[in-house]
C-alpha positions in Angstrom: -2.5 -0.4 23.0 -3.7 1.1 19.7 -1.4 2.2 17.5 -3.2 5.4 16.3 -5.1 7.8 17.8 -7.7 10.3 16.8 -5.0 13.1 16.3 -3.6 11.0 13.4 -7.1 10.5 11.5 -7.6 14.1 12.0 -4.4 15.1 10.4 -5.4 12.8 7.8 -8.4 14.5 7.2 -6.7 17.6 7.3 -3.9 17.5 5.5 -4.1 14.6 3.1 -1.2 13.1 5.0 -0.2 11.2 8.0 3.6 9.7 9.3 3.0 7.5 12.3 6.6 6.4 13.4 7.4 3.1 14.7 3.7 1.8 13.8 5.3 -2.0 13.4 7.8 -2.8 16.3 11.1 -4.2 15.2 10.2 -7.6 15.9 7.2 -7.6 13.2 9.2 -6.5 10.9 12.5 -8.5 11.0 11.1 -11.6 9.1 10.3 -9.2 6.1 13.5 -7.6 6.1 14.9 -11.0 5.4 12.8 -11.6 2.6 13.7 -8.5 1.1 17.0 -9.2 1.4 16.5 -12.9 0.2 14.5 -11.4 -2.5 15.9 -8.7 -4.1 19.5 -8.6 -2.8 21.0 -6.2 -0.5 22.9 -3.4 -2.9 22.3 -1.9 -6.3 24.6 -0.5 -9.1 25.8 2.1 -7.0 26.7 4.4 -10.1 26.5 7.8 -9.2 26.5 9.6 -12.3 23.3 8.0 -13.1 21.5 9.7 -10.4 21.9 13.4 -10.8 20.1 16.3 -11.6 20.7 19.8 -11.8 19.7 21.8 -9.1 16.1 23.1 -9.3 15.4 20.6 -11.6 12.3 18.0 -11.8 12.9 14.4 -12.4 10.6 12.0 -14.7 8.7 8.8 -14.4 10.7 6.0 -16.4 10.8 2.3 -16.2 13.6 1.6 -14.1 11.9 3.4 -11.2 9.6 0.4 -10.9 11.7 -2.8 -11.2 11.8 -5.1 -8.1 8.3 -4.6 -7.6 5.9 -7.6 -7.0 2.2 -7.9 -5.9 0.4 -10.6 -3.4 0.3 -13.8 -2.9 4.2 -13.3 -2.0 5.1 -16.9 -3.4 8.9 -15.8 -2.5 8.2 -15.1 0.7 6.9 -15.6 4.3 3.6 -15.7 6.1 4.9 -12.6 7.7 5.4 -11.1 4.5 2.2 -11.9 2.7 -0.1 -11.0 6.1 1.4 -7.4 6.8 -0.8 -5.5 4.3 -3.5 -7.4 5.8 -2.5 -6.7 9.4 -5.7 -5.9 11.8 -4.4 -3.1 12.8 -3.8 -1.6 9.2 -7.6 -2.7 8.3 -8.6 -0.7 11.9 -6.8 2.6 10.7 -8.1 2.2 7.3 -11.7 2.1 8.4 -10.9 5.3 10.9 -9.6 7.3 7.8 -12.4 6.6 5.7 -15.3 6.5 7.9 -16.6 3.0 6.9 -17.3 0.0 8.6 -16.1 -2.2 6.2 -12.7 -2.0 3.3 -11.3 -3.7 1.0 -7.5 -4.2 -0.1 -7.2 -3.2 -3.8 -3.4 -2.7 -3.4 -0.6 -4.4 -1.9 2.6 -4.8 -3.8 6.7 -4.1 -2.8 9.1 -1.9 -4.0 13.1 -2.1 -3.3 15.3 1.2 -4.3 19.0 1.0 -4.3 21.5 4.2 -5.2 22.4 4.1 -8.5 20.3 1.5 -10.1 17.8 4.2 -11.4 17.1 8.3 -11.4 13.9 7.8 -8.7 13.2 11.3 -8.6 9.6 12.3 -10.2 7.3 15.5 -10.7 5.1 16.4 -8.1 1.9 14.2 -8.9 -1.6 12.4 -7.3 -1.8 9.0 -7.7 -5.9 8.8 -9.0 -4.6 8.5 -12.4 -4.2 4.5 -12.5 -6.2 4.0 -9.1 -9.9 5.4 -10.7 -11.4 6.7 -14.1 -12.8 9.2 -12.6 -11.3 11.6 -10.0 -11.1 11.5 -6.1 -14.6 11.9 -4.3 -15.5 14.6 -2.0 -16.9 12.3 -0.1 -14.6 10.8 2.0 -15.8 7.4 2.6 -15.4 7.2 -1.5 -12.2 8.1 -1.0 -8.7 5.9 -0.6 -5.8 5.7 2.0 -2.4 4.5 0.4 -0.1 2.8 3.5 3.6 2.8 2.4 5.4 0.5 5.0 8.8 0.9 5.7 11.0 -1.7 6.4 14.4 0.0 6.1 15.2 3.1 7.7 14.5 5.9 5.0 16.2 9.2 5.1 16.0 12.0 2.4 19.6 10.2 1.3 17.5 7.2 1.1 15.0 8.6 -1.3 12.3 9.6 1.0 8.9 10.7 -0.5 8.3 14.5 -0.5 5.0 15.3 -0.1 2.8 19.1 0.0 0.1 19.2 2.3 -3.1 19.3 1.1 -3.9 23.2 2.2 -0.5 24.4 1.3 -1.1 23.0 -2.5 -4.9 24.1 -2.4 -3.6 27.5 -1.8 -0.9 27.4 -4.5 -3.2 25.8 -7.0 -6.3 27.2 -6.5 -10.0 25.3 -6.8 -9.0 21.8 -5.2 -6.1 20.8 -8.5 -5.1 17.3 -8.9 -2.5 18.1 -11.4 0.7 20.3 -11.7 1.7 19.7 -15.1 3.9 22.9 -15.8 7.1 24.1 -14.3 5.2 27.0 -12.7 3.3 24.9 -10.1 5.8 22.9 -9.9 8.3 25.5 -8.7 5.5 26.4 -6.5 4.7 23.3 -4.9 8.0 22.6 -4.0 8.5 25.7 -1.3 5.6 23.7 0.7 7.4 20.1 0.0 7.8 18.2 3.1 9.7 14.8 3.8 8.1 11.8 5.1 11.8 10.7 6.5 11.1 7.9 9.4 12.8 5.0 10.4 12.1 1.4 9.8 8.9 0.1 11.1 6.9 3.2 10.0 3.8 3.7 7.7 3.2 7.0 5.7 -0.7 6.8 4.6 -1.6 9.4 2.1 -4.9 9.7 -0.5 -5.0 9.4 -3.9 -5.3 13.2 -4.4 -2.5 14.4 -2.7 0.8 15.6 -4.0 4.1 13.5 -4.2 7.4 12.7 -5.3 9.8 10.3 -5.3 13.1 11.4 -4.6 16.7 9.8 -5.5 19.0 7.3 -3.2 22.2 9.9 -2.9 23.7 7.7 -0.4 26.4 5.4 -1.5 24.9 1.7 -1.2 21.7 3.2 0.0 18.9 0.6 0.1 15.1 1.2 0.5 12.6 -1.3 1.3 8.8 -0.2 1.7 5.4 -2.0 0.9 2.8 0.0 -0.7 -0.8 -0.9 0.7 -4.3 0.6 -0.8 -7.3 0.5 1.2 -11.0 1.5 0.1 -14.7 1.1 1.1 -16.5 -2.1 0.7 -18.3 -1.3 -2.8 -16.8 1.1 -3.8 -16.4 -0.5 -7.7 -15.2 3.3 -8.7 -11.5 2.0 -7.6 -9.3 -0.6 -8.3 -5.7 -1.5 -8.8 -4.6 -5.1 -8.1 -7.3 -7.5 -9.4 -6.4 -10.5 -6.7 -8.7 -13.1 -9.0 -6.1 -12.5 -12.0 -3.4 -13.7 -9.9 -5.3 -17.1 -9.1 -2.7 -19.3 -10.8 -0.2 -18.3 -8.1 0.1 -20.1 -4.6 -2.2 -18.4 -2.4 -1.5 -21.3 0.6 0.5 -18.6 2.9 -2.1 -16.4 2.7 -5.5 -18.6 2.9 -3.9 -20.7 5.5 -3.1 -18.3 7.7 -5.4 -15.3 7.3 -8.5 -14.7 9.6 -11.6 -14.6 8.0 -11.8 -10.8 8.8 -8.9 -10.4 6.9 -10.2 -12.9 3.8 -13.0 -10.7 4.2 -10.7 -7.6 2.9 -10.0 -10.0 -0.3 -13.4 -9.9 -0.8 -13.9 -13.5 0.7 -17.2 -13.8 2.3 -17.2 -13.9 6.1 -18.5 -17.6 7.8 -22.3 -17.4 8.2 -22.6 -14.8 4.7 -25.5 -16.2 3.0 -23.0 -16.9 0.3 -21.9 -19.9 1.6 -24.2 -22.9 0.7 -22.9 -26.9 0.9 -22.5 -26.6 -2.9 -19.9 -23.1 -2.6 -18.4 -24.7 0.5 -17.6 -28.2 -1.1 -16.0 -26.2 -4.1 -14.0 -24.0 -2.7 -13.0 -26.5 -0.5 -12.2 -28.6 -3.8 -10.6 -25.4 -5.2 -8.0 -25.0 -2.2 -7.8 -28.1 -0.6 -5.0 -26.9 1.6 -7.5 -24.2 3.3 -8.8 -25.4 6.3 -12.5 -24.0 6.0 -14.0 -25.8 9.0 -15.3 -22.6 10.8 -16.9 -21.8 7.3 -18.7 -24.9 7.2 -19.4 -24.6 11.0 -21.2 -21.3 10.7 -23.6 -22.5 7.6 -24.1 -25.7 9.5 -22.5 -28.1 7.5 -20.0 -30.9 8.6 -16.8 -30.5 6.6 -15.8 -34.3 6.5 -19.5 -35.4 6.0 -20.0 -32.6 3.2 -16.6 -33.7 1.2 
């Protein structure tokens, strides 16, 4: 049974957001949740007076917001944990949402929150800035979906995102704005803010030009766990976030080994039969990850693997 429907791709459309609850059943997402736990530990600082601000006031982006943050190939973690940005059903959605055949993963990278180990509210903002040098398309197949996965159940006392609907801030703004940077707008913006509260095993997929904000852990020993997952078209060389070749040095075993070639394929791995593959790029990739079992790749160009190596 699918896991979205077209009601959720039209909101999408709509209004720049969509919250699909329960899209990962407990079971998928246990294994993770140890990582996490394994990873980056199960409780902050828990200092209160850290973590306050005055009422009606807007927080700011600092550094502390983004420790315990780390990007794929999960070296510290399971095949669970480095397949779930690639999950079929993910890619399927991404595809719906955008109205292209085929996408890409440009982003996939964790992010654990505890109360009191920073001030995780921000300003209302779009995320284009670091995701494009230009500015979002109006075509929406050059556009982006951003998947945050939760893992841990995530309240407003949690720190869940607030977000304004895309109508709501086109009205406030005027002419299609993808920045608020005065206390005016603001102000206005935040009378339309809704939260994207869910529980574990939820994704929130937004766009790049849509408006956001963190908001802080209140709860004492409050912990929040999410993935943050970009998706874009094939081709489309306007975006980019996560380079996957700079990270070559790292162990990419639990991810090549394990993958299917459609998900490769979202890596920007030719698929078996891509007229790509020769006997020469077979042997040396083959030579380059030796632990990869490539056999279907050399099937489909019609090449023996033992007889080519």
């Amino acid at each position: 049974m699918s896991r979205f429907n077209q009601s959720h791709i039209d909101e999408w459309r709509k209004e720049g957001f969509v919250l699909i609850p329960n899209f990962f059943s407990p079971e998928e997402i246990e294994p993770i949740v140890q990582d996490y736990k394994r990873i980056y530990g199960t409780t902050g600082a828990d200092k209160q007076e850290d973590a306050q601000l005055e009422d009606g006031a807007f927080g700011e982006f600092n550094e502390k917001q983004f420790t315990n943050i780390d990007v794929l190939p999960y070296n510290a973690g399971s095949s669970e944990m480095n397949l779930i940005s690639l999950h079929p059903d993910l890619i399927d959605l991404s595809k719906a949402l955008l109205s292209t055949p085929e996408v890409h993963l440009y982003q996939s990278h964790t992010w654990a929150k505890f109360t009191g180990d920073a001030d995780y509210t921000q300003p209302f903002h779009c995320d284009f800035g670091n995701h494009t040098l230009t500015v979002p398309s109006d075509d929406v197949a050059k556009r982006t979906v951003d998947i945050i996965i939760y893992f841990t159940d995530v309240t407003d006392e949690h720190g869940a995102m607030h977000f304004v609907p895309k109508p709501a801030a086109d009205e406030v703004l005027r002419d299609g704005a993808i920045w608020a940077q005065d206390q005016a707008r603001q102000d206005a913006l935040k009378e339309h803010e809704k939260s994207a509260a869910a529980p574990a095993g939820s994704i929130l997929a937004h766009g790049i030009d849509t408006f956001h904000r963190g908001t802080n852990l209140t709860i004492p020993g409050g912990v929040r766990y999410t993935m943050t997952v970009g998706y874009k078209a094939a081709g489309n060389d306007m975006i980019g976030y996560h380079v996957w070749q700079t990270g070559s040095e790292r162990d990419w075993t639990a991810v090549l080994g394990t993958a299917s070639p459609e998900q490769l394929n979202c890596l920007g791995i030719p698929r078996p039969g891509d007229d790509f593959w020769t006997e020469r790029t077979l042997k040396l990739t083959q030579a380059r990850w030796p632990d990869w079992d490539m056999q279907t790749y050399f099937a489909a160009a019609g090449f023996d693997r033992k007889q080519s190596a």
